[in-house]
XYZ file of C-alpha atoms in Angstrom:
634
model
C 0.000 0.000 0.000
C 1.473 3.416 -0.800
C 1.253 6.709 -2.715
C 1.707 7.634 -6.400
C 2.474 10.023 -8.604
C 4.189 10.429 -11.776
C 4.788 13.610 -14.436
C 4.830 13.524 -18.460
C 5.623 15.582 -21.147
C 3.236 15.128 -23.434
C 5.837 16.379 -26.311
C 8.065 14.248 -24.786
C 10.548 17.280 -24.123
C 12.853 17.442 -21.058
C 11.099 18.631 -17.696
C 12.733 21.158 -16.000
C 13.577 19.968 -12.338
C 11.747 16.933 -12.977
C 13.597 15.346 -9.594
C 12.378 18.185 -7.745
C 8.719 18.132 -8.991
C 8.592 14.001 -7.950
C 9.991 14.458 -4.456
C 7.466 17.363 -3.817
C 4.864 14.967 -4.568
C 5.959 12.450 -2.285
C 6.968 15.039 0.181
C 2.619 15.568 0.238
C 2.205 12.069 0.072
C 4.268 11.011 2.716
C 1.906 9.611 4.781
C 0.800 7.900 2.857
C 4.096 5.182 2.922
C 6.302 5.603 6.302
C 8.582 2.538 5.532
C 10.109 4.476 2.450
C 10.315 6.440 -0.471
C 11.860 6.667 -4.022
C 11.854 8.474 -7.561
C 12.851 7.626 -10.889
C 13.765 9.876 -13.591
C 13.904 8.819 -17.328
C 17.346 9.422 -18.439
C 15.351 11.569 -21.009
C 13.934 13.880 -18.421
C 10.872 13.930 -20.162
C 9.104 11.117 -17.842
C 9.350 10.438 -13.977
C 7.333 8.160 -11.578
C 7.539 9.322 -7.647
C 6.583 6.371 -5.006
C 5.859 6.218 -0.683
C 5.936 2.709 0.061
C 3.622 1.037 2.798
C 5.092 -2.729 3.668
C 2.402 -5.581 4.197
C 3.635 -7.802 1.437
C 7.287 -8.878 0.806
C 8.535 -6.863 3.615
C 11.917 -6.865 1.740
C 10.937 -5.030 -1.682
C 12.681 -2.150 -1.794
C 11.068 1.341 -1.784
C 11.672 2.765 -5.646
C 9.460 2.159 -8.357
C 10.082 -1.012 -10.025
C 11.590 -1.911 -13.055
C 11.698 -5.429 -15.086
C 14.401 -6.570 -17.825
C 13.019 -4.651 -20.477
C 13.116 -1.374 -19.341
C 9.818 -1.170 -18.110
C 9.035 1.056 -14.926
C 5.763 0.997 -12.506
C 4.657 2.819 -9.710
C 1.875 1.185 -7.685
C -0.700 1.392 -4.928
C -2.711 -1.412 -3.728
C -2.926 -5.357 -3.044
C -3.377 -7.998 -5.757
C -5.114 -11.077 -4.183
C -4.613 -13.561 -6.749
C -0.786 -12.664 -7.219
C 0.390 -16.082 -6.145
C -2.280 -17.371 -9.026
C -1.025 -15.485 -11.226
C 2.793 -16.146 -11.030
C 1.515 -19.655 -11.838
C -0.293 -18.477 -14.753
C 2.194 -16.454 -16.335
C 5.026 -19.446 -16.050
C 7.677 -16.969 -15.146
C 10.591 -18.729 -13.929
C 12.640 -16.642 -12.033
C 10.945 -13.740 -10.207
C 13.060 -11.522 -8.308
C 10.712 -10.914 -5.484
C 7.460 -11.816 -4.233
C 5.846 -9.316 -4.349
C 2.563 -8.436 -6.708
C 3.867 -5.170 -8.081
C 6.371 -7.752 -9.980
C 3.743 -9.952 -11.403
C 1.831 -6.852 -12.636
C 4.701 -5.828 -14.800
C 4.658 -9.568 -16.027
C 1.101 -9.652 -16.875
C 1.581 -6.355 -18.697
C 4.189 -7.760 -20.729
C 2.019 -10.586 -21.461
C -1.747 -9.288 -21.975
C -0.841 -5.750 -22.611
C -3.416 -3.202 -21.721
C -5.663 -6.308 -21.034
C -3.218 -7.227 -17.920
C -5.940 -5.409 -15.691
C -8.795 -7.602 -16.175
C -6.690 -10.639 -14.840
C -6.179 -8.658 -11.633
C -8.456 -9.343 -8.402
C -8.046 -6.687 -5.986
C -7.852 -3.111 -5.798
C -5.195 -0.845 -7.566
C -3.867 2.289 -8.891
C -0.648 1.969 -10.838
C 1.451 3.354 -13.967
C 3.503 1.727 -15.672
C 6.268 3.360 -18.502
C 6.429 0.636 -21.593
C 10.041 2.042 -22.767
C 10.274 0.384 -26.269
C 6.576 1.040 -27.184
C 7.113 4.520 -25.561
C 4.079 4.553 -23.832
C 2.551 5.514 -20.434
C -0.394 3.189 -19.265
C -2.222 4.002 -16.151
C -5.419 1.884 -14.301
C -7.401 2.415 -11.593
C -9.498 -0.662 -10.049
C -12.763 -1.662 -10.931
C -14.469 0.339 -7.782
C -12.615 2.757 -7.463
C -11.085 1.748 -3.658
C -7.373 3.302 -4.713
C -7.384 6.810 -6.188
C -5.768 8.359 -9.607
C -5.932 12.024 -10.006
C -4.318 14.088 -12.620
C -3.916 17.555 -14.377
C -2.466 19.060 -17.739
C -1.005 22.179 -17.323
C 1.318 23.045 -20.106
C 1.245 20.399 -21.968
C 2.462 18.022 -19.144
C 0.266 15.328 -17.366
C 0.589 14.804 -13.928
C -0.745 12.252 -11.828
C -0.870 11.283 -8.017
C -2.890 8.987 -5.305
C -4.099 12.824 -3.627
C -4.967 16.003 -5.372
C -2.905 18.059 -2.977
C 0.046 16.174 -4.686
C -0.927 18.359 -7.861
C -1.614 21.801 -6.400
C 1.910 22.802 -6.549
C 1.863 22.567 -10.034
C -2.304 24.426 -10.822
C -1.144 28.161 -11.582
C -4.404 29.400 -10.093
C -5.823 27.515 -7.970
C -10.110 28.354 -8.268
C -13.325 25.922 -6.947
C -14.726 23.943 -10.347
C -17.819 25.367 -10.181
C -19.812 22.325 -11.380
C -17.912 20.108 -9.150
C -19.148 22.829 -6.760
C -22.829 22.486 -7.451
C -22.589 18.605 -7.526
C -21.391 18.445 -3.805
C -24.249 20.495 -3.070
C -26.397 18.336 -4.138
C -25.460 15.168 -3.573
C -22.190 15.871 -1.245
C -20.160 14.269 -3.595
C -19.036 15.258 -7.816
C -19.889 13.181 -10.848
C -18.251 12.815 -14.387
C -14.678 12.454 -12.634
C -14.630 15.843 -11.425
C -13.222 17.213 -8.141
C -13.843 20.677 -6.456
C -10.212 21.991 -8.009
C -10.901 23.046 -11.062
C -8.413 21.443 -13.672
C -8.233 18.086 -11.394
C -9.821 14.994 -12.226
C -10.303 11.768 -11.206
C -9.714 8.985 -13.277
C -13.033 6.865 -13.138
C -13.075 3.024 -11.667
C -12.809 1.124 -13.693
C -11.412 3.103 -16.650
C -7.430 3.107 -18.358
C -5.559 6.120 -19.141
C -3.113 6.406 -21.779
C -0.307 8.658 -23.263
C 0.736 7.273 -26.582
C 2.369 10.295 -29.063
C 1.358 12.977 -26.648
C -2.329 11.845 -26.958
C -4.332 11.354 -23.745
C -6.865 8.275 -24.069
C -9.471 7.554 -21.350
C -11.728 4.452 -21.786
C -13.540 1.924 -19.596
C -12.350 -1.495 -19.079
C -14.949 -3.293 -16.499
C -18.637 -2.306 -16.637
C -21.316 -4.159 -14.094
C -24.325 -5.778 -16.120
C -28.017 -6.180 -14.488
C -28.406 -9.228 -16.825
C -31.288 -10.543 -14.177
C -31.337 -14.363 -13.352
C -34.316 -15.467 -13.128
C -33.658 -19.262 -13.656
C -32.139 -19.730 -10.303
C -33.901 -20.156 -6.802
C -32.947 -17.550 -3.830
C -31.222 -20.516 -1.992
C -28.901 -20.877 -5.454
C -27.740 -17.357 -4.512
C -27.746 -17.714 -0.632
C -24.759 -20.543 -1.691
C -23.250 -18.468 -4.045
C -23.078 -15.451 -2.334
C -21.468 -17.396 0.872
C -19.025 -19.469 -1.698
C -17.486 -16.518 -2.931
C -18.288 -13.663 -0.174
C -15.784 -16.455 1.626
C -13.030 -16.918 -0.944
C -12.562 -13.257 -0.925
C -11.813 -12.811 2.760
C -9.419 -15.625 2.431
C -7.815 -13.514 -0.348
C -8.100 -10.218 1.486
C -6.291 -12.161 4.914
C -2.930 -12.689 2.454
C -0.243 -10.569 4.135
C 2.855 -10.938 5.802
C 1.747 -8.508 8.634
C -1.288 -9.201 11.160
C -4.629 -8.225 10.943
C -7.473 -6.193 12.357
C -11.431 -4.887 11.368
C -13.271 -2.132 11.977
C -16.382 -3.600 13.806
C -19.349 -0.925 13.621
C -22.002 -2.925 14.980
C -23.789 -3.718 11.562
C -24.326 -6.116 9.074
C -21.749 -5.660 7.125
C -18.370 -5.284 9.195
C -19.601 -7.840 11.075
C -20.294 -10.183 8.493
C -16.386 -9.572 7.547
C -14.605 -9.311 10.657
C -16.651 -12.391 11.686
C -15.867 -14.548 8.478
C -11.619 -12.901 8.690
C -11.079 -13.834 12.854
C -12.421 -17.536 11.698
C -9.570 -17.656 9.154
C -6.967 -15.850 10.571
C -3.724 -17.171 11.415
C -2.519 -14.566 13.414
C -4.221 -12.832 16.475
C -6.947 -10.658 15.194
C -8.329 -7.560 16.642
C -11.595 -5.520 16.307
C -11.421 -1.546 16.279
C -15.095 0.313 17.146
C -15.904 4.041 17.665
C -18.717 5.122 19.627
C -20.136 8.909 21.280
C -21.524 8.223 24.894
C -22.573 11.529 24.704
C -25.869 9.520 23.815
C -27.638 6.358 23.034
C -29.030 7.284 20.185
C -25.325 7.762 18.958
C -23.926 4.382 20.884
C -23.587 1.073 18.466
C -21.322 0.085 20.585
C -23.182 -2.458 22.415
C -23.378 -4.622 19.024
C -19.802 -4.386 18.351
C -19.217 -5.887 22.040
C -21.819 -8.663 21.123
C -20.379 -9.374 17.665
C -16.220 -9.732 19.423
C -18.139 -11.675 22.711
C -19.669 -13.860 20.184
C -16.878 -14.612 17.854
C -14.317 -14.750 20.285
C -11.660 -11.775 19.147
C -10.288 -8.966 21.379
C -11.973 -5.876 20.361
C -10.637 -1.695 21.098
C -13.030 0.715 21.593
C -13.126 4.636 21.505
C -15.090 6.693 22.970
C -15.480 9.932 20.513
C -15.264 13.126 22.360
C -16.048 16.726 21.465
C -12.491 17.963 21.946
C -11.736 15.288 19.490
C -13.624 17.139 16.941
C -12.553 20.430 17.341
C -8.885 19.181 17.045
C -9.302 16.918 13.937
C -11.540 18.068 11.821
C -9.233 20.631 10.068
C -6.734 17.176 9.345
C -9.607 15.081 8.562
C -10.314 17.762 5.550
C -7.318 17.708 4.657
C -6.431 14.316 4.343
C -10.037 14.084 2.195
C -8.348 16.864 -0.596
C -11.935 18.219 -0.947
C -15.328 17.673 0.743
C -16.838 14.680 0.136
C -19.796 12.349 1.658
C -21.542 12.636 5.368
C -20.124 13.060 8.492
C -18.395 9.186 9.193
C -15.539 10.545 7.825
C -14.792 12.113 11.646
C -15.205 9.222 13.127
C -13.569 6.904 10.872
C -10.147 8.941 11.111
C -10.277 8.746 14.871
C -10.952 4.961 14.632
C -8.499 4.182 11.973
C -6.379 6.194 13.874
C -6.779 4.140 16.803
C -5.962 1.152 14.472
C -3.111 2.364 13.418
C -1.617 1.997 16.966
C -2.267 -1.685 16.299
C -2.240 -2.606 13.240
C -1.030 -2.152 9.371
C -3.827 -3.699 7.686
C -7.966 -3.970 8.525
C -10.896 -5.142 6.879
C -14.329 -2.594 6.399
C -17.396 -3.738 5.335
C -17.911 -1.341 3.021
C -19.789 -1.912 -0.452
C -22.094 -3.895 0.394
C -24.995 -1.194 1.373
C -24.690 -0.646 -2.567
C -25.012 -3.892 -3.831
C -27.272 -5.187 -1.695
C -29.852 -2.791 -1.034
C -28.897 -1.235 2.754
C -30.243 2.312 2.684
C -33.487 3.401 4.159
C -34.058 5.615 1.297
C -34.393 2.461 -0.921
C -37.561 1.877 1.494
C -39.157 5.982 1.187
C -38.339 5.523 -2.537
C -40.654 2.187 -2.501
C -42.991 3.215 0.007
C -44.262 6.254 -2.695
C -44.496 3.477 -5.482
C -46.085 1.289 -3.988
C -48.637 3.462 -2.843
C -48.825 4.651 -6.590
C -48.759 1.278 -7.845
C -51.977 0.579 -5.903
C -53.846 3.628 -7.102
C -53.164 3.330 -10.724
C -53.487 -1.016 -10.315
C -50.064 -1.737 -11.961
C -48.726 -3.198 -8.433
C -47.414 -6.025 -10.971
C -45.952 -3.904 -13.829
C -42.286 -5.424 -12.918
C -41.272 -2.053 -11.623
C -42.633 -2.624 -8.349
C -41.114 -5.500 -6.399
C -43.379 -5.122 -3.274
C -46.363 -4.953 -2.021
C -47.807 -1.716 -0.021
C -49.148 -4.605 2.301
C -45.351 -6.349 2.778
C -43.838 -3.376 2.763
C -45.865 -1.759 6.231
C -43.897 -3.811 8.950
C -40.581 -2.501 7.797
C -41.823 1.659 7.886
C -40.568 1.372 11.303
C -37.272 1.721 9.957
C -38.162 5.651 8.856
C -38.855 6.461 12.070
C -36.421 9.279 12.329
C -36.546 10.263 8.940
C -39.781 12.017 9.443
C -37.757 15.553 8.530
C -36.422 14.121 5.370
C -39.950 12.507 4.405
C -41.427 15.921 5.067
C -39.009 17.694 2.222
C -39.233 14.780 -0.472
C -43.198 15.324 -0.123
C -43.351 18.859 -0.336
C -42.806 19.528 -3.480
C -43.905 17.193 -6.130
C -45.261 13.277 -5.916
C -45.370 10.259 -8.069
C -43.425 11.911 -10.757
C -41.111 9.230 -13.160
C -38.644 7.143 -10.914
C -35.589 9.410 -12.356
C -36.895 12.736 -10.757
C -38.421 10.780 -8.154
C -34.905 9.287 -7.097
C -33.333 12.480 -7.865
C -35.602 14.442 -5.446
C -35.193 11.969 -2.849
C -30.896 12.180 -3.003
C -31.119 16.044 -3.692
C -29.718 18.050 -0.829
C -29.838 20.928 -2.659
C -33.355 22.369 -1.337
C -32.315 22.172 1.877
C -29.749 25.292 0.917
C -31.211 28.613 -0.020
C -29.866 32.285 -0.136
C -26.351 31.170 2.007
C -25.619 30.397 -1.659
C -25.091 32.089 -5.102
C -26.565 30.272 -6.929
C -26.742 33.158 -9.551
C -22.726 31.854 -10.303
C -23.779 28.477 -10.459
C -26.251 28.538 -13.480
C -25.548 26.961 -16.530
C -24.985 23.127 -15.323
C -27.497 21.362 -13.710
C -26.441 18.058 -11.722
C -29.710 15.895 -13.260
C -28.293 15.699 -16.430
C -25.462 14.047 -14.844
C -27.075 12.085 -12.525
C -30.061 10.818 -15.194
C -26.528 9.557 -17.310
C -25.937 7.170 -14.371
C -29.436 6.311 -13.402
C -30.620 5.426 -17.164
C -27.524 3.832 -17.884
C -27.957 1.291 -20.716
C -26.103 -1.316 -18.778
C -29.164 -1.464 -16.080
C -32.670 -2.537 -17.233
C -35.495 -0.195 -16.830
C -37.718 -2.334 -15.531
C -36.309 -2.338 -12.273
C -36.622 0.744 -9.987
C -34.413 -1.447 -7.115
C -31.734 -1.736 -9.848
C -31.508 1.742 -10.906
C -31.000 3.128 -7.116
C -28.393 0.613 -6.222
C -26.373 0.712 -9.646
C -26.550 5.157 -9.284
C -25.399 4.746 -5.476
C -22.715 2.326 -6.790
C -21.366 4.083 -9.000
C -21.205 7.474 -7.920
C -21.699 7.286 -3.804
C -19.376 4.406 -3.305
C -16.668 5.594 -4.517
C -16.686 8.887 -2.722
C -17.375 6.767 0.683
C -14.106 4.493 -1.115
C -12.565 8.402 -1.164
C -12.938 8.502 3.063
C -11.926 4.637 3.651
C -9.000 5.372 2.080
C -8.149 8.812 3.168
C -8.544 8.520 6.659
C -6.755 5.128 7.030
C -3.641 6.561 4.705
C -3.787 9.306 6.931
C -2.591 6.856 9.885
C -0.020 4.514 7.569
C -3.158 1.866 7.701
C -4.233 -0.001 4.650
C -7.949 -0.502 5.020
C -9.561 -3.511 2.706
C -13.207 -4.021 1.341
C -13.670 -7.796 0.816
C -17.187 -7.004 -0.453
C -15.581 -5.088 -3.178
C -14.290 -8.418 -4.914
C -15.566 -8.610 -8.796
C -17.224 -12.070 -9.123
C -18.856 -11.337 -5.973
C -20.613 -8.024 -7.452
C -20.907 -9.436 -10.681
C -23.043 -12.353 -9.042
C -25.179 -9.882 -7.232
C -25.611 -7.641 -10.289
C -27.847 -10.692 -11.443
C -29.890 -11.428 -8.418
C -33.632 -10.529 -9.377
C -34.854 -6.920 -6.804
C -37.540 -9.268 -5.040
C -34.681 -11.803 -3.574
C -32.828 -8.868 -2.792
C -35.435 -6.799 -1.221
C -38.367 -9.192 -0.130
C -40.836 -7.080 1.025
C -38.987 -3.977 1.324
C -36.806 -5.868 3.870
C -33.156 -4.255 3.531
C -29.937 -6.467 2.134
C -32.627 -9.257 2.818
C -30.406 -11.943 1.039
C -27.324 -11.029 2.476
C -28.851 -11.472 6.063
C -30.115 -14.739 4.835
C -27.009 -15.986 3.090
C -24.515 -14.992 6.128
C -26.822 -15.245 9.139
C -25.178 -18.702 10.271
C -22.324 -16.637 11.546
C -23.521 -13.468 13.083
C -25.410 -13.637 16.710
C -29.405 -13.135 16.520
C -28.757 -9.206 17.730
C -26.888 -8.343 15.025
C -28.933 -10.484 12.432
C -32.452 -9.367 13.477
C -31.510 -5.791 14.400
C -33.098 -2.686 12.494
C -31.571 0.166 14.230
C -28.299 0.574 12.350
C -28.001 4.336 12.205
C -24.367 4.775 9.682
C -22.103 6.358 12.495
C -24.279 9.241 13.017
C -22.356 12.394 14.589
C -23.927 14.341 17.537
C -22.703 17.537 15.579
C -26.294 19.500 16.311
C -25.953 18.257 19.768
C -22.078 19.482 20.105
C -23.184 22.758 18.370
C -25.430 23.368 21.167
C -22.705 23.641 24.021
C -19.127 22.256 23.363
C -18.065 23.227 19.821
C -20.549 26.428 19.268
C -17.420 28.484 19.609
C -15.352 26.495 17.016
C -18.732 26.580 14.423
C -19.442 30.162 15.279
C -15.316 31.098 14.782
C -14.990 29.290 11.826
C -17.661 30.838 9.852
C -17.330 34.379 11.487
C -13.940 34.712 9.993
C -13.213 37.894 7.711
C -12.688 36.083 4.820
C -15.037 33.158 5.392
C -17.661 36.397 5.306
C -16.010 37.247 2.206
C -16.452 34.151 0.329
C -17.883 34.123 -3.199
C -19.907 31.437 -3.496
C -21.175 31.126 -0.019
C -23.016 33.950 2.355
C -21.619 32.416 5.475
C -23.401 35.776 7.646
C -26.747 33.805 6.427
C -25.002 30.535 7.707
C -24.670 31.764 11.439
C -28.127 33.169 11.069
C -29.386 29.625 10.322
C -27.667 27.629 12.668
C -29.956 26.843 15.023
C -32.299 25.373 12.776
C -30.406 21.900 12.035
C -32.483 18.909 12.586
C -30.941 16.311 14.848
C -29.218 14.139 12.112
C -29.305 16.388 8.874
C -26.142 17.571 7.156
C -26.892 21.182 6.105
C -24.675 22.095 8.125
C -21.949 19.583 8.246
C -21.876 20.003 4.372
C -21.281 24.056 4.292
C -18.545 23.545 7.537
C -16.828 20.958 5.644
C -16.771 23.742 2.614
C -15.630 26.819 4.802
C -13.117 24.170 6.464
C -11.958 23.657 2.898
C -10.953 26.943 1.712
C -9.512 27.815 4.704
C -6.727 24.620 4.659
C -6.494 25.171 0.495
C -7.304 28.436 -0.867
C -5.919 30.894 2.196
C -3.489 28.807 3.223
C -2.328 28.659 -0.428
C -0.714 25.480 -0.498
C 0.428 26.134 -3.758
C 2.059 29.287 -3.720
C 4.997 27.812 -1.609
C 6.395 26.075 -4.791
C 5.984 28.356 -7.402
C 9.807 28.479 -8.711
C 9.700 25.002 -9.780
């Protein structure tokens, strides 16, 4: 596990200072591999890879980017599962290490640009083909290791973190439709970030310099082709067959291993399934604020470790903690992105870290399942259309209104939230309805200027995603999960692994294993979601190792925050300073005056407000501290 980054001419002329530009990258990145650090410059000068090195397998490879026999040079983050597989399959006799960033330069040499559909795991690399001349860059099929990069000048630059780049923008300004995405949905779309002239390259997707031309395409797509020859038991096996190989994959290391345990399904499906095949002693890792129960899953955590049998560390969350790690915590994210867990999850990974190199998360599986209570509101409206209009059985409607009524319980404090998806609008198509339902947007209203946001609207973006061609229509189940999966997942893949890098601690997502989400792509919405019953076949398929508590609860509340709470007494000074500076009441784009006026008007778990402090936050640690103005004499 480590940190990237890499510069190109894209006339293949010399770079001036091209050593200094690759150790200021990995001078920014440099948490994000303590056990060492290297560059390589092409004796051309017109190429050079930068690398922080993380050891959890081969403890022994050394800390530069690699290069094979041919000339060939990589620089790589991540873990490759099947490595030991595939130094079988590629019948290379004499590797010099044993490590998988080797066997990744094999299988390049081998398959070519095809190399990365033969790996099982989760990546970011680049990799220099010197007699082709060529500069080949992937990112995983998820999106669980990052890839940013920028042109300016005619060179291409590219790094695990987008502060790595920020030496190099000339003027640093907010992308103003990456802007108006995170307002809506708290994340961008289309690859964009919230630095304009930074982008992400996409999961899935290649990138390619070849003449000085930049080529982007896709190389893994996820296909609803629904299965409806085969029984829900069918799945229940095949989901525990493989849900199972992959932890067995995700255990290889040469260091021992840990899990973050929150209490719910899904870490505790994993750290459960990864302490029974563990060699080594195995350790759980749980947050909690006592400052409430209604903020406390630590109880389930406690069963889940009691139950299995591991040793499990807990933290209790304290204001103070807050107010002295947010301003990191933003940092370490490179831009705003996603709800509030991102607190909590650095100060738990944090704890880790103390402990361990590598843990296991549960994340994923929310998407590919079916875990969020908005799934529920969304199919609570339909069905109540569906029995209006009498098309209760036109395919788009997997449940009953009847099925669905036990399980409303689980909205009970969503009433707010319920209130603002009704008020405007009702039974519209399932794109605006889904859009309307995500849409934070209308919870904002003159603390923005909007007036310097027109021109873009985020639908047309998000309807790309939701009517995707690789999804059938038929299925409104379908269409949620495959939008959240493709565009919230990967910015909650942005805060796994942030906040873990932030720490030295590589954090792994066994659900996030490609035969495993390819199965579930295919599992018909009424196995999945029986009667509006959340991740209903995962509880079914995985319940024989979980204790009742956790497998019958329907409380999980996503590592809520008591920010509203906080605001009231112990960080009301830190809010109120924060957005009471002169220039945050200067700001373009935001009337923070109207901010502080509104305040006080939070609801208990809404994220108005976490979503404009992570903003103000954001411009203070970027735009007036200037990061970029310290290296302007490259």
């Amino acid at each position: 596990m480590c940190g990237v980054a890499g510069v190109i001419n894209l006339d293949y002329d010399s770079i001036p200072n091209l050593n200094r530009r690759l150790a200021l990258m990995n001078e920014l990145q440099s948490h994000r591999g303590p056990d060492g650090e290297g560059i390589w410059p092409h004796p051309d000068q017109h190429i050079g890879f930068a690398h922080r090195r993380l050891s959890i397998i081969d403890l022994n490879t050394g800390s530069q980017p690699m290069r094979d026999n041919v000339g060939n040079w990589i620089t790589y983050n991540g873990e490759i599962y099947n490595y030991l597989e595939l130094r079988q399959e590629l019948g290379v006799k004499n590797f010099l290490t044993n490590s998988d960033t080797e066997v990744i330069l094999h299988a390049y040499r081998q398959w070519g640009n095809d190399c990365v559909n033969h790996l099982r795991g989760m990546f970011s690399f680049a990799i220099w083909d010197e007699s082709n001349q060529v500069l080949f860059a992937a990112r995983d099929r998820f999106g669980i290791k990052p890839f940013y990069y920028t042109i300016v000048d005619k060179v291409l630059y590219f790094a695990s973190e987008a502060k790595a780049l920020l030496p190099f923008i000339k003027n640093l300004e907010i992308d103003l439709e990456g802007f108006k995405d995170y307002l809506t949905f708290q994340f961008c779309l289309e690859g964009k970030t919230l630095f304009k002239g930074i982008n992400e390259l996409l999961p899935g997707h290649l990138l390619q310099v070849n003449n000085g031309i930049v080529n982007i395409r896709r190389y893994w797509e996820v296909y609803y082709n629904i299965d409806f020859d085969h029984t829900a038991k069918y799945f229940e096996d095949q989901i525990r067959h493989l849900l199972s190989e992959s932890v067995e994959l995700h255990l290889r290391s040469d260091v021992p291993l840990g899990a973050y345990v929150s209490g719910g399904l899904d870490s505790s499906i994993i750290a459960a399934l990864a302490h029974q095949n563990s060699e080594s002693k195995f350790l759980g890792f749980t947050g909690k604020f006592s400052v409430s129960e209604d903020y406390d899953e630590s109880r389930y955590a406690r069963a889940l470790a009691e139950w299995s049998g591991f040793d499990l560390h807990e933290l209790d969350i304290k204001s103070t903690d807050f107010i002295e790690n947010i301003r990191q915590v933003i940092y370490h994210l490179d831009y705003p992105v996603a709800g509030p867990g991102s607190f909590p999850q650095y100060m738990v990974s944090k704890m880790a870290s103390n402990h361990r190199k590598v843990v296991l998360g549960g994340q994923g599986a929310d998407e590919i399942f079916g875990g969020y209570t908005r799934y529920l509101v969304a199919y609570f409206e339909q069905c109540i259309k569906g029995a209006i209009e009498g098309t209760m059985n036109s395919g788009k409607f997997i449940v009953t209104y009847e099925s669905i009524i036990p399980n409303l319980t689980a909205l009970k404090n969503y009433k707010p939230m319920l209130k603002q998806f009704w008020q405007e609008g009702l039974f519209e198509d399932l794109q605006h309805r889904y859009f309307r339902l995500i849409n934070r947007a209308p919870s904002l209203g003159d603390e923005i200027n909007w007036e310097a946001l027109k021109g873009y609207h985020p639908f047309e973006s998000f309807k790309k995603v939701f009517l995707s061609e690789n999804v059938g229509q038929e299925c409104y189940f379908d269409s949620m999960t495959h939008f959240d999966f493709k565009t919230l997942l990967p910015a909650l893949l942005q805060i796994e692994d942030r906040v873990s890098m932030a720490h030295g601690l590589e954090s792994r997502v066994p659900f996030l294993d490609h035969p495993l989400i390819e199965l579930a792509a295919t599992i018909p919405a009424n196995i999945k979601f029986t009667n509006g019953t959340m991740k209903r076949i995962l509880k079914d398929s995985m319940s024989y190792c979980l204790p009742d508590v956790i497998t019958n609860r329907q409380d999980k509340m996503g590592f809520p925050v008591p920010l509203v709470q906080w605001m009231k007494e112990d960080i009301r000074d830190f809010i109120f300073d924060t957005f009471s500076s002169q220039k945050a009441l200067n700001r373009d784009l935001i009337d923070n005056k109207k901010v502080l006026a509104g305040l006080e008007k939070e609801w208990k778990f809404g994220r108005k407000i976490w979503g404009l402090l992570c903003l103000e936050l954001w411009q203070q640690e970027f735009f007036d501290k200037r990061i970029s103005q310290c290296f302007n004499d490259i």
